[in-house]
Each structure stands twice: as C-alpha cells, then as structure tokens.
mmCIF file of C-alpha atoms in Angstrom:
data_model
loop_
_atom_site.group_PDB
_atom_site.id
_atom_site.type_symbol
_atom_site.label_atom_id
_atom_site.label_comp_id
_atom_site.label_asym_id
_atom_site.label_seq_id
_atom_site.Cartn_x
_atom_site.Cartn_y
_atom_site.Cartn_z
ATOM 1 C CA MET A 1 -0.035 0.050 0.039
ATOM 2 C CA SER A 2 1.451 3.385 -0.939
ATOM 3 C CA VAL A 3 1.848 6.269 1.526
ATOM 4 C CA HIS A 4 -1.044 8.065 -0.391
ATOM 5 C CA ASP A 5 -3.350 5.149 -0.118
ATOM 6 C CA HIS A 6 -2.563 4.667 3.552
ATOM 7 C CA HIS A 7 -3.351 8.227 4.278
ATOM 8 C CA GLU A 8 -6.686 8.064 2.633
ATOM 9 C CA HIS A 9 -7.509 4.882 4.364
ATOM 10 C CA ASP A 10 -6.557 6.411 7.931
ATOM 11 C CA HIS A 11 -8.785 9.290 7.438
ATOM 12 C CA HIS A 12 -11.682 7.609 5.611
ATOM 13 C CA SER A 13 -12.095 10.506 3.202
ATOM 14 C CA HIS A 14 -15.748 11.241 1.990
ATOM 15 C CA ALA A 15 -14.491 13.814 -0.544
ATOM 16 C CA PRO A 16 -15.460 13.333 -4.010
ATOM 17 C CA THR A 17 -13.267 13.818 -7.014
ATOM 18 C CA VAL A 18 -13.454 17.324 -8.329
ATOM 19 C CA SER A 19 -13.991 17.614 -11.981
ATOM 20 C CA HIS A 20 -11.018 18.910 -13.927
ATOM 21 C CA HIS A 21 -13.615 19.828 -16.803
ATOM 22 C CA ASN A 22 -15.303 22.234 -14.217
ATOM 23 C CA GLU A 23 -12.001 23.782 -13.444
ATOM 24 C CA ARG A 24 -11.110 24.366 -17.132
ATOM 25 C CA LYS A 25 -14.505 25.932 -17.998
ATOM 26 C CA VAL A 26 -14.447 28.050 -14.971
ATOM 27 C CA LEU A 27 -10.961 29.390 -15.842
ATOM 28 C CA LEU A 28 -11.871 30.040 -19.525
ATOM 29 C CA SER A 29 -14.996 31.855 -18.402
ATOM 30 C CA PHE A 30 -12.846 34.134 -15.983
ATOM 31 C CA VAL A 31 -10.419 35.093 -18.840
ATOM 32 C CA LEU A 32 -13.223 35.944 -21.145
ATOM 33 C CA ILE A 33 -15.378 37.908 -18.698
ATOM 34 C CA PHE A 34 -12.256 39.929 -17.283
ATOM 35 C CA ALA A 35 -11.129 40.841 -20.691
ATOM 36 C CA PHE A 36 -14.330 42.225 -22.014
ATOM 37 C CA MET A 37 -14.969 43.953 -18.700
ATOM 38 C CA ILE A 38 -12.223 46.244 -19.425
ATOM 39 C CA VAL A 39 -13.624 46.773 -22.931
ATOM 40 C CA GLU A 40 -17.066 47.537 -21.365
ATOM 41 C CA VAL A 41 -15.696 50.112 -18.783
ATOM 42 C CA VAL A 42 -13.927 52.020 -21.513
ATOM 43 C CA GLY A 43 -17.073 52.004 -23.614
ATOM 44 C CA GLY A 44 -19.468 52.991 -20.691
ATOM 45 C CA LEU A 45 -17.190 56.025 -20.014
ATOM 46 C CA MET A 46 -16.898 57.102 -23.575
ATOM 47 C CA SER A 47 -20.613 56.772 -24.289
ATOM 48 C CA GLY A 48 -21.860 58.100 -20.914
ATOM 49 C CA SER A 49 -24.178 54.966 -20.494
ATOM 50 C CA LEU A 50 -25.083 53.811 -17.096
ATOM 51 C CA ALA A 51 -26.441 50.557 -18.455
ATOM 52 C CA LEU A 52 -23.015 49.913 -19.894
ATOM 53 C CA LEU A 53 -21.294 50.842 -16.651
ATOM 54 C CA ALA A 54 -23.534 48.757 -14.548
ATOM 55 C CA ASP A 55 -22.984 45.830 -16.799
ATOM 56 C CA ALA A 56 -19.257 46.448 -16.519
ATOM 57 C CA GLY A 57 -19.446 46.562 -12.742
ATOM 58 C CA HIS A 58 -21.382 43.442 -12.796
ATOM 59 C CA MET A 59 -18.784 41.743 -15.055
ATOM 60 C CA LEU A 60 -16.091 42.723 -12.574
ATOM 61 C CA THR A 61 -17.940 40.853 -9.856
ATOM 62 C CA ASP A 62 -18.380 37.948 -12.260
ATOM 63 C CA ALA A 63 -14.714 37.959 -12.858
ATOM 64 C CA ALA A 64 -14.033 37.814 -9.027
ATOM 65 C CA ALA A 65 -16.683 35.136 -8.571
ATOM 66 C CA LEU A 66 -15.105 33.086 -11.294
ATOM 67 C CA ALA A 67 -11.807 33.411 -9.829
ATOM 68 C CA LEU A 68 -13.221 32.364 -6.354
ATOM 69 C CA ALA A 69 -14.875 29.437 -7.959
ATOM 70 C CA TYR A 70 -11.698 28.365 -9.608
ATOM 71 C CA ALA A 71 -9.776 28.649 -6.308
ATOM 72 C CA ALA A 72 -12.683 26.639 -4.638
ATOM 73 C CA PHE A 73 -12.115 23.632 -7.141
ATOM 74 C CA ARG A 74 -8.234 23.890 -6.735
ATOM 75 C CA PHE A 75 -8.867 23.702 -2.877
ATOM 76 C CA GLY A 76 -11.499 20.972 -3.371
ATOM 77 C CA ARG A 77 -8.836 18.665 -4.993
ATOM 78 C CA ARG A 78 -6.745 18.759 -1.860
ATOM 79 C CA ALA A 79 -6.953 15.293 0.289
ATOM 80 C CA ALA A 80 -8.520 15.124 3.547
ATOM 81 C CA ASP A 81 -6.146 15.121 6.557
ATOM 82 C CA SER A 82 -6.343 14.485 10.303
ATOM 83 C CA ARG A 83 -7.698 18.085 10.753
ATOM 84 C CA ARG A 84 -9.994 18.457 7.986
ATOM 85 C CA THR A 85 -11.501 14.838 7.491
ATOM 86 C CA PHE A 86 -13.791 16.004 4.751
ATOM 87 C CA GLY A 87 -11.088 17.877 2.835
ATOM 88 C CA TYR A 88 -11.854 21.428 1.583
ATOM 89 C CA LEU A 89 -15.160 20.763 -0.160
ATOM 90 C CA ARG A 90 -16.969 23.194 2.032
ATOM 91 C CA PHE A 91 -14.958 25.952 0.350
ATOM 92 C CA GLU A 92 -17.175 25.609 -2.723
ATOM 93 C CA VAL A 93 -20.165 26.601 -0.578
ATOM 94 C CA VAL A 94 -18.404 29.455 0.942
ATOM 95 C CA ALA A 95 -17.610 30.674 -2.569
ATOM 96 C CA GLY A 96 -21.230 30.498 -3.456
ATOM 97 C CA PHE A 97 -22.161 32.471 -0.450
ATOM 98 C CA VAL A 98 -19.675 35.185 -1.345
ATOM 99 C CA ASN A 99 -20.944 35.270 -4.863
ATOM 100 C CA ALA A 100 -24.519 35.975 -3.575
ATOM 101 C CA LEU A 101 -23.225 38.836 -1.424
ATOM 102 C CA THR A 102 -21.377 40.355 -4.340
ATOM 103 C CA LEU A 103 -24.647 40.330 -6.390
ATOM 104 C CA PHE A 104 -26.416 42.209 -3.561
ATOM 105 C CA GLY A 105 -23.613 44.688 -3.597
ATOM 106 C CA ILE A 106 -23.665 45.429 -7.291
ATOM 107 C CA VAL A 107 -27.547 45.713 -7.122
ATOM 108 C CA VAL A 108 -27.360 48.498 -4.624
ATOM 109 C CA TRP A 109 -24.714 50.192 -6.750
ATOM 110 C CA ILE A 110 -26.875 50.150 -9.826
ATOM 111 C CA LEU A 111 -30.064 51.510 -7.984
ATOM 112 C CA TRP A 112 -27.863 54.273 -6.415
ATOM 113 C CA GLU A 113 -26.500 55.318 -9.896
ATOM 114 C CA ALA A 114 -29.907 55.167 -11.509
ATOM 115 C CA TRP A 115 -31.449 57.449 -8.768
ATOM 116 C CA ARG A 116 -28.568 60.043 -9.446
ATOM 117 C CA ARG A 117 -29.378 59.829 -13.217
ATOM 118 C CA PHE A 118 -33.018 60.478 -12.855
ATOM 119 C CA HIS A 119 -32.177 63.581 -11.028
ATOM 120 C CA GLN A 120 -29.156 64.625 -13.104
ATOM 121 C CA PRO A 121 -29.651 63.204 -16.641
ATOM 122 C CA HIS A 122 -26.407 62.603 -18.658
ATOM 123 C CA PRO A 123 -26.019 62.656 -22.301
ATOM 124 C CA VAL A 124 -25.533 59.139 -23.946
ATOM 125 C CA LEU A 125 -23.847 58.439 -27.331
ATOM 126 C CA ALA A 126 -26.070 55.743 -28.594
ATOM 127 C CA GLY A 127 -23.660 54.465 -31.316
ATOM 128 C CA PRO A 128 -20.698 53.498 -29.159
ATOM 129 C CA MET A 129 -23.140 52.173 -26.608
ATOM 130 C CA PHE A 130 -24.918 49.867 -29.051
ATOM 131 C CA GLY A 131 -21.615 48.321 -30.361
ATOM 132 C CA VAL A 132 -20.104 47.555 -27.080
ATOM 133 C CA ALA A 133 -23.481 46.099 -25.746
ATOM 134 C CA VAL A 134 -23.955 43.892 -28.630
ATOM 135 C CA ALA A 135 -20.297 42.663 -28.244
ATOM 136 C CA GLY A 136 -21.072 42.047 -24.474
ATOM 137 C CA LEU A 137 -24.102 40.163 -25.380
ATOM 138 C CA LEU A 138 -22.299 37.764 -27.552
ATOM 139 C CA VAL A 139 -19.488 37.328 -25.031
ATOM 140 C CA ASN A 140 -21.919 36.454 -22.212
ATOM 141 C CA LEU A 141 -23.712 34.054 -24.407
ATOM 142 C CA TRP A 142 -20.345 32.277 -25.096
ATOM 143 C CA VAL A 143 -19.491 32.074 -21.450
ATOM 144 C CA LEU A 144 -22.915 30.884 -20.393
ATOM 145 C CA TRP A 145 -22.622 28.231 -23.144
ATOM 146 C CA ILE A 146 -19.139 27.142 -21.719
ATOM 147 C CA LEU A 147 -20.563 26.904 -18.100
ATOM 148 C CA THR A 148 -23.692 25.030 -18.765
ATOM 149 C CA ARG A 149 -21.729 22.238 -20.621
ATOM 150 C CA GLY A 150 -21.530 19.124 -18.461
ATOM 151 C CA ASP A 151 -21.771 19.141 -14.711
ATOM 152 C CA SER A 152 -23.483 22.398 -13.432
ATOM 153 C CA ASP A 153 -25.016 21.091 -10.096
ATOM 154 C CA HIS A 154 -22.264 22.559 -7.873
ATOM 155 C CA VAL A 155 -23.328 25.551 -5.758
ATOM 156 C CA ASN A 156 -20.124 26.940 -7.052
ATOM 157 C CA VAL A 157 -20.813 26.573 -10.674
ATOM 158 C CA ARG A 158 -24.548 27.725 -10.290
ATOM 159 C CA GLY A 159 -23.248 30.821 -8.678
ATOM 160 C CA ALA A 160 -21.065 31.588 -11.621
ATOM 161 C CA VAL A 161 -23.908 30.742 -14.030
ATOM 162 C CA LEU A 162 -26.112 33.098 -12.109
ATOM 163 C CA HIS A 163 -23.659 35.887 -12.386
ATOM 164 C CA VAL A 164 -23.338 35.432 -16.211
ATOM 165 C CA MET A 165 -27.066 35.347 -16.522
ATOM 166 C CA GLY A 166 -27.297 38.542 -14.825
ATOM 167 C CA ASP A 167 -24.635 39.949 -17.136
ATOM 168 C CA LEU A 168 -26.509 38.634 -20.103
ATOM 169 C CA LEU A 169 -29.690 40.462 -19.002
ATOM 170 C CA GLY A 170 -27.564 43.662 -18.553
ATOM 171 C CA SER A 171 -26.255 43.400 -21.947
ATOM 172 C CA VAL A 172 -29.740 42.967 -23.446
ATOM 173 C CA GLY A 173 -30.905 46.089 -21.450
ATOM 174 C CA ALA A 174 -27.968 47.890 -22.780
ATOM 175 C CA VAL A 175 -28.760 46.994 -26.390
ATOM 176 C CA LEU A 176 -32.425 48.027 -25.907
ATOM 177 C CA ALA A 177 -31.404 51.260 -24.306
ATOM 178 C CA ALA A 178 -29.206 52.024 -27.172
ATOM 179 C CA VAL A 179 -31.741 51.454 -29.666
ATOM 180 C CA VAL A 180 -34.277 53.644 -27.974
ATOM 181 C CA ILE A 181 -31.872 56.553 -27.404
ATOM 182 C CA TRP A 182 -30.752 56.174 -31.083
ATOM 183 C CA THR A 183 -34.171 56.278 -32.431
ATOM 184 C CA THR A 184 -36.024 58.762 -29.916
ATOM 185 C CA GLY A 185 -33.425 60.429 -27.988
ATOM 186 C CA TRP A 186 -35.023 59.677 -24.718
ATOM 187 C CA THR A 187 -32.064 59.127 -22.291
ATOM 188 C CA PRO A 188 -34.098 58.181 -19.204
ATOM 189 C CA ILE A 189 -34.441 54.685 -20.620
ATOM 190 C CA ASP A 190 -30.829 54.017 -19.701
ATOM 191 C CA PRO A 191 -31.215 54.165 -15.860
ATOM 192 C CA ILE A 192 -34.936 52.665 -16.026
ATOM 193 C CA LEU A 193 -33.482 49.484 -17.934
ATOM 194 C CA SER A 194 -30.649 49.325 -15.406
ATOM 195 C CA VAL A 195 -33.164 49.191 -12.507
ATOM 196 C CA VAL A 196 -35.176 46.442 -14.253
ATOM 197 C CA VAL A 197 -31.978 44.289 -14.749
ATOM 198 C CA SER A 198 -30.911 44.918 -11.117
ATOM 199 C CA LEU A 199 -34.217 43.495 -9.841
ATOM 200 C CA LEU A 200 -33.673 40.365 -11.883
ATOM 201 C CA ILE A 201 -30.225 39.974 -10.475
ATOM 202 C CA LEU A 202 -31.640 40.517 -7.004
ATOM 203 C CA ARG A 203 -33.938 37.563 -7.302
ATOM 204 C CA SER A 204 -31.074 35.218 -8.415
ATOM 205 C CA ALA A 205 -28.910 36.501 -5.568
ATOM 206 C CA TRP A 206 -31.648 35.693 -2.981
ATOM 207 C CA VAL A 207 -31.883 31.998 -4.293
ATOM 208 C CA LEU A 208 -28.266 31.501 -4.201
ATOM 209 C CA LEU A 209 -27.780 33.062 -0.850
ATOM 210 C CA LYS A 210 -30.605 30.819 0.770
ATOM 211 C CA THR A 211 -28.995 27.610 -0.758
ATOM 212 C CA SER A 212 -25.435 28.278 0.251
ATOM 213 C CA LEU A 213 -26.483 29.553 3.862
ATOM 214 C CA HIS A 214 -28.654 26.469 4.353
ATOM 215 C CA ILE A 215 -25.654 24.322 3.690
ATOM 216 C CA LEU A 216 -23.306 26.324 5.961
ATOM 217 C CA LEU A 217 -25.947 26.066 8.772
ATOM 218 C CA GLU A 218 -25.909 22.274 8.445
ATOM 219 C CA GLY A 219 -29.440 22.292 7.114
ATOM 220 C CA ALA A 220 -30.972 18.936 6.089
ATOM 221 C CA PRO A 221 -31.625 18.541 2.295
ATOM 222 C CA ALA A 222 -35.156 19.171 1.208
ATOM 223 C CA HIS A 223 -35.484 15.635 0.151
ATOM 224 C CA ALA A 224 -34.256 14.098 3.293
ATOM 225 C CA ALA A 225 -35.811 15.650 6.485
ATOM 226 C CA PRO A 226 -35.038 13.592 9.637
ATOM 227 C CA GLU A 227 -38.823 13.058 10.382
ATOM 228 C CA GLN A 228 -39.195 11.558 6.805
ATOM 229 C CA ILE A 229 -36.186 9.310 7.246
ATOM 230 C CA ALA A 230 -37.488 8.095 10.639
ATOM 231 C CA ALA A 231 -41.049 7.386 9.315
ATOM 232 C CA TYR A 232 -39.654 5.651 6.222
ATOM 233 C CA LEU A 233 -37.561 3.175 8.223
ATOM 234 C CA MET A 234 -40.388 2.533 10.754
ATOM 235 C CA ASP A 235 -42.619 1.712 7.797
ATOM 236 C CA THR A 236 -40.298 -0.371 5.638
ATOM 237 C CA VAL A 237 -37.512 -2.062 7.716
ATOM 238 C CA THR A 238 -38.404 -5.099 9.593
ATOM 239 C CA GLY A 239 -37.113 -5.340 13.080
ATOM 240 C CA VAL A 240 -36.907 -1.533 13.775
ATOM 241 C CA ALA A 241 -38.826 -0.544 17.088
ATOM 242 C CA GLU A 242 -37.675 3.020 17.286
ATOM 243 C CA VAL A 243 -35.660 5.629 15.348
ATOM 244 C CA ARG A 244 -34.267 8.729 17.069
ATOM 245 C CA HIS A 245 -31.453 11.256 16.948
ATOM 246 C CA VAL A 246 -31.707 11.552 13.293
ATOM 247 C CA HIS A 247 -29.090 14.177 11.828
ATOM 248 C CA VAL A 248 -28.808 14.910 8.265
ATOM 249 C CA TRP A 249 -26.578 17.715 6.731
ATOM 250 C CA GLN A 250 -24.573 18.267 3.542
ATOM 251 C CA ILE A 251 -20.827 18.798 3.450
ATOM 252 C CA THR A 252 -21.278 20.544 0.029
ATOM 253 C CA SER A 253 -23.821 20.590 -2.809
ATOM 254 C CA GLY A 254 -25.230 17.100 -3.535
ATOM 255 C CA ARG A 255 -23.085 15.392 -0.762
ATOM 256 C CA ALA A 256 -25.312 14.517 2.165
ATOM 257 C CA LEU A 257 -24.476 12.607 5.280
ATOM 258 C CA ALA A 258 -26.602 11.129 8.121
ATOM 259 C CA THR A 259 -26.387 9.716 11.663
ATOM 260 C CA LEU A 260 -29.209 7.978 13.495
ATOM 261 C CA HIS A 261 -29.943 5.709 16.490
ATOM 262 C CA VAL A 262 -32.316 2.659 16.178
ATOM 263 C CA ARG A 263 -33.699 0.419 18.784
ATOM 264 C CA LEU A 264 -34.454 -3.070 17.611
ATOM 265 C CA VAL A 265 -37.224 -5.301 18.209
ATOM 266 C CA GLU A 266 -34.767 -8.231 18.939
ATOM 267 C CA ASP A 267 -31.165 -7.290 19.820
ATOM 268 C CA ASP A 268 -29.755 -10.499 18.113
ATOM 269 C CA ASP A 269 -30.853 -9.111 14.724
ATOM 270 C CA ALA A 270 -28.568 -6.147 15.233
ATOM 271 C CA ARG A 271 -26.151 -6.965 12.247
ATOM 272 C CA ILE A 272 -28.925 -7.573 9.628
ATOM 273 C CA VAL A 273 -31.262 -4.696 10.713
ATOM 274 C CA SER A 274 -28.465 -2.186 10.941
ATOM 275 C CA ARG A 275 -27.360 -3.086 7.386
ATOM 276 C CA ALA A 276 -30.816 -2.952 6.168
ATOM 277 C CA VAL A 277 -31.278 0.496 7.674
ATOM 278 C CA GLU A 278 -28.063 1.774 6.075
ATOM 279 C CA HIS A 279 -29.051 0.486 2.710
ATOM 280 C CA ALA A 280 -32.621 1.974 3.048
ATOM 281 C CA VAL A 281 -31.480 5.425 3.793
ATOM 282 C CA LYS A 282 -28.850 5.453 1.185
ATOM 283 C CA GLY A 283 -31.138 4.172 -1.486
ATOM 284 C CA ARG A 284 -34.317 6.191 -0.703
ATOM 285 C CA PHE A 285 -32.802 9.619 0.306
ATOM 286 C CA SER A 286 -29.579 9.511 -1.684
ATOM 287 C CA ILE A 287 -27.565 9.869 1.432
ATOM 288 C CA GLU A 288 -23.964 9.307 0.572
ATOM 289 C CA HIS A 289 -22.673 8.098 3.913
ATOM 290 C CA VAL A 290 -24.952 6.725 6.924
ATOM 291 C CA THR A 291 -23.798 6.017 10.400
ATOM 292 C CA VAL A 292 -26.179 3.600 12.346
ATOM 293 C CA ALA A 293 -25.899 3.423 16.268
ATOM 294 C CA ILE A 294 -27.904 0.651 18.055
ATOM 295 C CA ASP A 295 -29.772 1.284 21.262
ATOM 296 C CA TRP A 296 -29.771 -1.989 23.111
ATOM 297 C CA ASN A 297 -32.957 -3.135 24.718
ATOM 298 C CA ASP A 298 -31.159 -4.410 27.761
ATOM 299 C CA ASP A 299 -29.782 -0.959 28.631
ATOM 300 C CA ALA A 300 -31.406 0.709 31.607
ATOM 301 C CA PRO A 301 -33.053 4.143 30.902
ATOM 302 C CA HIS A 302 -30.656 7.012 31.691
ATOM 303 C CA PRO A 303 -31.549 10.088 33.538
ATOM 304 C CA ASP A 304 -31.219 13.468 31.771
ATOM 305 C CA CYS A 305 -27.453 14.639 31.744
ATOM 306 C CA SER A 306 -28.470 17.878 33.713
ATOM 307 C CA LEU A 307 -29.978 15.919 36.529
ATOM 308 C CA ALA A 308 -28.192 14.483 39.511
ATOM 309 C CA HIS A 309 -28.778 10.964 40.528
ATOM 310 C CA PRO A 310 -31.366 10.598 43.198
ATOM 311 C CA GLY A 311 -29.130 8.384 45.229
ATOM 312 C CA PRO A 312 -26.211 5.793 45.191
ATOM 313 C CA MET A 313 -26.883 2.777 42.965
ATOM 314 C CA PRO A 314 -27.201 -0.518 44.711
ATOM 315 C CA PRO A 315 -24.365 -2.893 44.172
ATOM 316 C CA PRO A 316 -24.908 -5.385 41.203
ATOM 317 C CA PRO A 317 -25.081 -9.038 41.884
ATOM 318 C CA ALA A 318 -21.741 -10.888 41.630
ATOM 319 C CA HIS A 319 -22.461 -12.603 38.294
ATOM 320 C CA ALA A 320 -23.213 -9.198 36.658
ATOM 321 C CA HIS A 321 -19.884 -7.461 36.931
ATOM 322 C CA GLY A 322 -19.199 -7.758 33.207
ATOM 323 C CA HIS A 323 -22.506 -6.329 32.295
ATOM 324 C CA GLN A 324 -22.244 -3.483 34.756
ATOM 325 C CA ALA A 325 -18.925 -2.394 33.106
ATOM 326 C CA GLU A 326 -20.576 -2.298 29.546
ATOM 327 C CA HIS A 327 -23.457 -0.507 30.935
ATOM 328 C CA ARG A 328 -21.338 2.160 32.649
ATOM 329 C CA HIS A 329 -19.589 2.591 29.464
ATOM 330 C CA ASP A 330 -22.694 3.292 27.580
ATOM 331 C CA HIS A 331 -23.978 5.747 30.205
ATOM 332 C CA ASP A 332 -20.843 7.895 29.980
ATOM 333 C CA HIS A 333 -21.056 7.818 26.247
ATOM 334 C CA ASP A 334 -24.496 9.280 26.552
ATOM 335 C CA HIS A 335 -23.411 12.005 28.676
ATOM 336 C CA ASP A 336 -20.751 13.074 26.167
ATOM 337 C CA HIS A 337 -22.884 12.682 23.173
ATOM 338 C CA GLY A 338 -23.350 15.760 21.159
ATOM 339 C CA HIS A 339 -24.907 14.306 17.989
ATOM 340 C CA GLY A 340 -22.428 16.218 16.009
ATOM 341 C CA HIS A 341 -20.642 15.492 12.867
ATOM 342 C CA GLY A 342 -18.217 13.096 14.468
ATOM 343 C CA HIS A 343 -20.580 10.286 13.466
ATOM 344 C CA GLY A 344 -20.066 11.040 9.914
ATOM 345 C CA HIS A 345 -16.543 9.551 10.180
ATOM 346 C CA GLY A 346 -17.555 6.120 11.317
ATOM 347 C CA HIS A 347 -18.783 3.210 9.283
ATOM 348 C CA GLY A 348 -22.491 2.410 9.455
ATOM 349 C CA HIS A 349 -22.031 -1.116 10.025
ATOM 350 C CA ALA A 350 -19.351 -0.656 12.858
ATOM 351 C CA ALA A 351 -22.181 0.599 15.181
ATOM 352 C CA ALA A 352 -24.087 -2.753 14.863
ATOM 353 C CA GLN A 353 -21.462 -5.164 16.421
ATOM 354 C CA SER A 354 -22.759 -7.862 18.586
ATOM 355 C CA ARG A 355 -23.447 -6.739 22.048
ATOM 356 C CA ALA A 356 -21.612 -9.717 23.323
ATOM 357 C CA GLY A 357 -18.126 -8.084 22.228
ATOM 358 C CA PRO A 358 -16.171 -5.740 24.236
ATOM 359 C CA HIS A 359 -16.649 -2.746 21.706
ATOM 360 C CA ARG A 360 -20.397 -2.718 21.267
ATOM 361 C CA ALA A 361 -22.153 0.174 19.718
ATOM 362 C CA HIS A 362 -24.453 2.047 21.870
ATOM 363 C CA GLY A 363 -26.847 4.988 22.205
#
C-alpha cells in the first residue's frame, strides 16, 4: 500500500473527486469575462451609458466570482487530513455565499446610480453604446454556453452561471437602451433598464444566498428531512422498534451525510437490521454516508444529563460485573454525546457489532 493510499484509508475520506472539466471551463470563463469587462468600462465611460457601466461593474464581480470558483475547485482537490477529514469541499459553498453577497452589492450600486441619473440626466452616445452592448451580449452568451456544458449542479458553478445570466440580461438591457436612445433621443430609458436588470439580479442572488447559507448552517436537504427518514424506516425496515437522534447535513452541494440511532425489536438481529437501515437510507434519500448506532434493549433508561442521580446505585449481583462495566461505558457515552458530525466519520456497520463483544455500539 502506498503512502497516499494509507493516508486516505486512515482518514476515511468522503471527499469526491473534483471535475477537471469544471476547473477548465471556469478558468476560461474568467479570462473571457475579465477581458471584456475592461472593454465595457472604456465603452461606458466614452458613451456615458449607465447601463454599460452597470454591466461592466457586474462583469467585474463576475470575474471575481469566477476566480473564487476556480480557487474553490483547486482547494477541493486537496486530500483530507487529520484536521479536515472532509477535505476542503465546504470551500465551494463559501464561494457560492460570497458570490451571492457580491450580487447584492452590485444591485445596490446600480440602484444608487440610477437614482442619480434620474435627478441629473447625462448625455448618452447611442452608437458606441450599441456596439459595446452587442459585443458584450455575444461574450456573455459564449461564457454561459461554456459553463452549462456538463456538470453544473455544484453551488459554485451555479453561482457563476447566475452571475453570467445577470450579465446577459444587463447586455440585453444596454442594447435596448441604445436602440431607444438612437431612435428617440429619450435618455431616461438608460437608468430605467438598469433598474429592471438589477431587480432580476436580486432574485437570483436571493436564491443563491438561501441555498449556500442553508448548507453552511448544516441544514438537511429538502428531500431528506429527519422526520421523513424516521417514518420511512419504521414503515419499511423489519425489526426496527424506534428511530431517534436523526441528523442529516450536507458537506457540499449534493453530498449528504446522516447519523441516527435505532432500537431493535430483537437485539440478536442487530447486524442484519443495521445493514438494512443503512441501505434503505442510502437508496431512498440519496445519502452518501450513513452511520447507524444501536440502542440496546437491555440498557436501563438513563436520567437526563443535567439532573443528578437521586441516590447511590445498589451494588450489582456478583455474576453481573461484566454487564455493569458495559453499562457504565454506555452511560458515560450518552453524557458526552453531542450528536455532531463526528458520527459522519464512522462506518454504519461498525455501530451494529454484537453486544456480546467488548466494543459494542451504544446509544
């Protein structure tokens, strides 16, 4: 076994392979957007068009978002280690969150500039404005085509796509504004279309913000709520008497994990039932990794961790010393149990070892 293989085995990495195709298309999109952003700034200043300047500002945030997306993919390729057992995949979600915030920022800037233009109209040169706007429209269509080829489900790629779609709408608005000014001379159409585009961008930003923030707050996927999982297991898996402590979260977009406790009708069926539970959750709810802990029927009920014992426990009979040691280990574990993500690092079948062994799984 190589050193690299041994490293991955020790840390039981759940990190998926990041697509090199995603990296290439994001990098190419960044180069195209950044280059044309400079052209659009020059064209906006020369023509005096707010629509062009707003689109250039949006393209600047696009370039930053795409650069951040590329960095996220590069970080995502780094292997898991003892400190970051899931690798750096969460960086993708952070990039999506930052993308959403930049969208909100550019909307505020567009609205502020439009307000100023309504009070102090600026002359606009329709010819240069039209030429730059059409070129920007073609570049954005090209970049959108690149980004939507192949895998586009990542929060990171979706954020870049939303940016470019907002840019595309901005270019359409600039083209329409140039045509109206060219034919009628009515310059207020320039800030008006800028406001319309900013409202469309605002909607996209809100959707992206909710999605990324939900993952960062360890929210369960919409298709795998804890109560749904518990009800499904009770209805479909034979031998399950109770399901509790269900925790579901996403490490990144499309990569869900779950931990749960089950109490069995018969403890002797632990191995079979725990495997059935694991397969049921993975298959029905598309959970990538499931950890199943067994709550044994012969464990006495434990008091709440915040309450003191009412009095000393009576000494056990002489023949029960072995069981008492196991029971004490279970009880201490419950006191320390925080139902956090540490469960995500174990194997689901490991929690279903026979209770006759010294390392039995427990609640």
